[in-house]
């Protein structure tokens, strides 16, 4: 796939050759209830020094503030050492009850990812052509969002399940917006590049089932 090197960064040596990086998939979002599809989600994948992993949960949960709202957090770690050590691969997922999400928590989610990105190794670029943009956006949906969304409702897990609705770019902001729909009447709006961070993506979800609207 043309974007494989962009969307699947591999651990690289740091200045200290004994210090390895971990590939961390961050998923931060808000839900109406635990099994729902999140209405708004921030996602990114970053190469971070493994030394940062010991405080990962503490840092992520610190954005919740006081009093602590209803939330769910899970973290899955894996490692492959088969001839060569891949380093840790981590999925860190936080969902907060939508009723508790204020502008403060929403901004804190973004600021947290921005802070982690400042410590990341390697570099990522935004795709330049429309074909690259669509490929990147669909990858984010089926290979990251669908994996970590923790929903009881069906979320597209293959690119064939998605139907492209529109693609638009904001050249001043240096970002792209891609809209998909699926066969279940759901719409996914994928923002590639939030502000000046090309590696941070935002996904908005809504239901647009015409049959449901007609019965309302």
mmCIF file of N, CA and C in Angstrom, residues 59-115:
data_model
loop_
_atom_site.group_PDB
_atom_site.id
_atom_site.type_symbol
_atom_site.label_atom_id
_atom_site.label_comp_id
_atom_site.label_asym_id
_atom_site.label_seq_id
_atom_site.Cartn_x
_atom_site.Cartn_y
_atom_site.Cartn_z
ATOM 1 N N UNK A 59 -0.504 9.849 32.916
ATOM 2 C CA UNK A 59 -0.588 11.094 32.146
ATOM 3 C C UNK A 59 -1.912 11.208 31.412
ATOM 4 N N UNK A 60 -2.385 10.100 30.850
ATOM 5 C CA UNK A 60 -3.648 10.145 30.113
ATOM 6 C C UNK A 60 -4.812 10.413 31.058
ATOM 7 N N UNK A 61 -4.833 9.727 32.204
ATOM 8 C CA UNK A 61 -5.950 9.916 33.137
ATOM 9 C C UNK A 61 -5.896 11.285 33.810
ATOM 10 N N UNK A 62 -4.746 11.941 33.783
ATOM 11 C CA UNK A 62 -4.626 13.251 34.438
ATOM 12 C C UNK A 62 -5.478 14.319 33.759
ATOM 13 N N UNK A 63 -5.875 14.090 32.505
ATOM 14 C CA UNK A 63 -6.670 15.106 31.809
ATOM 15 C C UNK A 63 -8.107 15.137 32.299
ATOM 16 N N UNK A 64 -8.524 14.119 33.077
ATOM 17 C CA UNK A 64 -9.917 14.028 33.507
ATOM 18 C C UNK A 64 -10.268 15.077 34.548
ATOM 19 N N UNK A 65 -9.306 15.479 35.363
ATOM 20 C CA UNK A 65 -9.556 16.490 36.366
ATOM 21 C C UNK A 65 -10.424 15.997 37.512
ATOM 22 N N UNK A 66 -10.913 16.929 38.295
ATOM 23 C CA UNK A 66 -11.757 16.638 39.453
ATOM 24 C C UNK A 66 -13.012 17.498 39.409
ATOM 25 N N UNK A 67 -14.176 16.940 39.765
ATOM 26 C CA UNK A 67 -14.393 15.530 40.101
ATOM 27 C C UNK A 67 -14.231 14.652 38.862
ATOM 28 N N UNK A 68 -13.776 13.425 39.054
ATOM 29 C CA UNK A 68 -13.504 12.532 37.940
ATOM 30 C C UNK A 68 -14.811 12.101 37.272
ATOM 31 N N UNK A 69 -14.964 12.314 35.971
ATOM 32 C CA UNK A 69 -16.189 11.913 35.262
ATOM 33 C C UNK A 69 -16.197 10.406 34.989
ATOM 34 N N UNK A 70 -17.321 9.903 34.509
ATOM 35 C CA UNK A 70 -17.385 8.501 34.094
ATOM 36 C C UNK A 70 -16.477 8.311 32.881
ATOM 37 N N UNK A 71 -15.657 7.261 32.924
ATOM 38 C CA UNK A 71 -14.736 7.024 31.815
ATOM 39 C C UNK A 71 -14.332 5.564 31.785
ATOM 40 N N UNK A 72 -13.743 5.163 30.663
ATOM 41 C CA UNK A 72 -13.141 3.833 30.551
ATOM 42 C C UNK A 72 -11.750 3.998 29.960
ATOM 43 N N UNK A 73 -10.817 3.214 30.473
ATOM 44 C CA UNK A 73 -9.456 3.258 29.964
ATOM 45 C C UNK A 73 -8.947 1.834 29.830
ATOM 46 N N UNK A 74 -8.320 1.515 28.717
ATOM 47 C CA UNK A 74 -7.628 0.241 28.632
ATOM 48 C C UNK A 74 -6.362 0.403 27.816
ATOM 49 N N UNK A 75 -5.433 -0.455 28.122
ATOM 50 C CA UNK A 75 -4.115 -0.389 27.506
ATOM 51 C C UNK A 75 -3.673 -1.811 27.173
ATOM 52 N N UNK A 76 -3.294 -2.036 25.934
ATOM 53 C CA UNK A 76 -2.834 -3.354 25.490
ATOM 54 C C UNK A 76 -1.418 -3.204 24.950
ATOM 55 N N UNK A 77 -0.519 -4.075 25.431
ATOM 56 C CA UNK A 77 0.872 -4.028 24.992
ATOM 57 C C UNK A 77 1.280 -5.363 24.386
ATOM 58 N N UNK A 78 2.096 -5.294 23.347
ATOM 59 C CA UNK A 78 2.617 -6.507 22.727
ATOM 60 C C UNK A 78 4.034 -6.247 22.251
ATOM 61 N N UNK A 79 4.742 -7.334 21.983
ATOM 62 C CA UNK A 79 6.120 -7.213 21.527
ATOM 63 C C UNK A 79 6.465 -8.438 20.707
ATOM 64 N N UNK A 80 7.206 -8.256 19.629
ATOM 65 C CA UNK A 80 7.679 -9.368 18.810
ATOM 66 C C UNK A 80 9.199 -9.311 18.739
ATOM 67 N N UNK A 81 9.838 -10.400 19.129
ATOM 68 C CA UNK A 81 11.284 -10.497 19.026
ATOM 69 C C UNK A 81 11.601 -11.794 18.301
ATOM 70 N N UNK A 82 11.646 -11.704 16.994
ATOM 71 C CA UNK A 82 11.830 -12.880 16.145
ATOM 72 C C UNK A 82 12.928 -12.552 15.142
ATOM 73 N N UNK A 83 14.153 -12.708 15.577
ATOM 74 C CA UNK A 83 15.280 -12.304 14.750
ATOM 75 C C UNK A 83 15.685 -10.872 15.030
ATOM 76 N N UNK A 84 14.717 -9.995 15.134
ATOM 77 C CA UNK A 84 14.959 -8.598 15.494
ATOM 78 C C UNK A 84 13.829 -8.149 16.419
ATOM 79 N N UNK A 85 14.154 -7.299 17.370
ATOM 80 C CA UNK A 85 13.168 -6.833 18.345
ATOM 81 C C UNK A 85 12.398 -5.657 17.773
ATOM 82 N N UNK A 86 11.086 -5.783 17.709
ATOM 83 C CA UNK A 86 10.253 -4.718 17.144
ATOM 84 C C UNK A 86 10.048 -3.571 18.116
ATOM 85 N N UNK A 87 10.334 -3.814 19.388
ATOM 86 C CA UNK A 87 9.969 -2.832 20.394
ATOM 87 C C UNK A 87 8.514 -3.012 20.793
ATOM 88 N N UNK A 88 8.098 -2.312 21.828
ATOM 89 C CA UNK A 88 6.717 -2.410 22.309
ATOM 90 C C UNK A 88 5.747 -1.806 21.291
ATOM 91 N N UNK A 89 4.586 -2.426 21.170
ATOM 92 C CA UNK A 89 3.459 -1.849 20.437
ATOM 93 C C UNK A 89 2.331 -1.699 21.442
ATOM 94 N N UNK A 90 1.854 -0.488 21.609
ATOM 95 C CA UNK A 90 0.901 -0.173 22.672
ATOM 96 C C UNK A 90 -0.349 0.461 22.083
ATOM 97 N N UNK A 91 -1.509 0.003 22.542
ATOM 98 C CA UNK A 91 -2.782 0.660 22.246
ATOM 99 C C UNK A 91 -3.297 1.248 23.555
ATOM 100 N N UNK A 92 -3.370 2.578 23.631
ATOM 101 C CA UNK A 92 -3.857 3.275 24.815
ATOM 102 C C UNK A 92 -5.166 3.967 24.462
ATOM 103 N N UNK A 93 -6.251 3.576 25.143
ATOM 104 C CA UNK A 93 -7.596 4.008 24.750
ATOM 105 C C UNK A 93 -8.332 4.617 25.947
ATOM 106 N N UNK A 94 -8.808 5.837 25.786
ATOM 107 C CA UNK A 94 -9.581 6.514 26.827
ATOM 108 C C UNK A 94 -10.867 7.057 26.228
ATOM 109 N N UNK A 95 -11.998 6.697 26.831
ATOM 110 C CA UNK A 95 -13.284 7.271 26.447
ATOM 111 C C UNK A 95 -13.943 7.876 27.677
ATOM 112 N N UNK A 96 -14.466 9.092 27.520
ATOM 113 C CA UNK A 96 -15.108 9.826 28.601
ATOM 114 C C UNK A 96 -16.585 9.992 28.261
ATOM 115 N N UNK A 97 -17.444 9.914 29.276
ATOM 116 C CA UNK A 97 -18.878 10.094 29.058
ATOM 117 C C UNK A 97 -19.148 11.450 28.428
ATOM 118 N N UNK A 98 -19.940 11.440 27.346
ATOM 119 C CA UNK A 98 -20.193 12.680 26.599
ATOM 120 C C UNK A 98 -20.758 13.778 27.487
ATOM 121 N N UNK A 99 -21.625 13.397 28.433
ATOM 122 C CA UNK A 99 -22.255 14.391 29.295
ATOM 123 C C UNK A 99 -21.235 15.136 30.147
ATOM 124 N N UNK A 100 -20.068 14.506 30.351
ATOM 125 C CA UNK A 100 -19.048 15.116 31.206
ATOM 126 C C UNK A 100 -17.999 15.875 30.421
ATOM 127 N N UNK A 101 -18.024 15.736 29.090
ATOM 128 C CA UNK A 101 -16.974 16.359 28.280
ATOM 129 C C UNK A 101 -17.261 17.853 28.128
ATOM 130 N N UNK A 102 -16.384 18.641 28.674
ATOM 131 C CA UNK A 102 -16.474 20.094 28.540
ATOM 132 C C UNK A 102 -15.374 20.558 27.599
ATOM 133 N N UNK A 103 -15.375 21.835 27.324
ATOM 134 C CA UNK A 103 -14.301 22.368 26.505
ATOM 135 C C UNK A 103 -12.950 22.147 27.146
ATOM 136 N N UNK A 104 -12.934 22.151 28.483
ATOM 137 C CA UNK A 104 -11.671 21.957 29.199
ATOM 138 C C UNK A 104 -11.103 20.572 28.922
ATOM 139 N N UNK A 105 -11.944 19.532 29.019
ATOM 140 C CA UNK A 105 -11.466 18.169 28.782
ATOM 141 C C UNK A 105 -11.123 17.976 27.311
ATOM 142 N N UNK A 106 -11.944 18.507 26.420
ATOM 143 C CA UNK A 106 -11.651 18.387 24.999
ATOM 144 C C UNK A 106 -10.312 19.016 24.651
ATOM 145 N N UNK A 107 -10.054 20.211 25.188
ATOM 146 C CA UNK A 107 -8.772 20.866 24.939
ATOM 147 C C UNK A 107 -7.626 20.091 25.572
ATOM 148 N N UNK A 108 -7.902 19.475 26.737
ATOM 149 C CA UNK A 108 -6.863 18.710 27.421
ATOM 150 C C UNK A 108 -6.470 17.486 26.605
ATOM 151 N N UNK A 109 -7.448 16.846 25.939
ATOM 152 C CA UNK A 109 -7.141 15.699 25.090
ATOM 153 C C UNK A 109 -6.195 16.109 23.973
ATOM 154 N N UNK A 110 -6.512 17.224 23.333
ATOM 155 C CA UNK A 110 -5.669 17.703 22.236
ATOM 156 C C UNK A 110 -4.286 18.102 22.742
ATOM 157 N N UNK A 111 -4.237 18.816 23.858
ATOM 158 C CA UNK A 111 -2.952 19.258 24.405
ATOM 159 C C UNK A 111 -2.080 18.073 24.794
ATOM 160 N N UNK A 112 -2.715 17.005 25.313
ATOM 161 C CA UNK A 112 -1.960 15.812 25.685
ATOM 162 C C UNK A 112 -1.291 15.194 24.457
ATOM 163 N N UNK A 113 -2.049 15.048 23.372
ATOM 164 C CA UNK A 113 -1.478 14.476 22.159
ATOM 165 C C UNK A 113 -0.375 15.377 21.607
ATOM 166 N N UNK A 114 -0.571 16.679 21.707
ATOM 167 C CA UNK A 114 0.445 17.609 21.233
ATOM 168 C C UNK A 114 1.727 17.461 22.043
ATOM 169 N N UNK A 115 1.564 17.257 23.360
ATOM 170 C CA UNK A 115 2.734 17.082 24.216
ATOM 171 C C UNK A 115 3.472 15.785 23.899
#
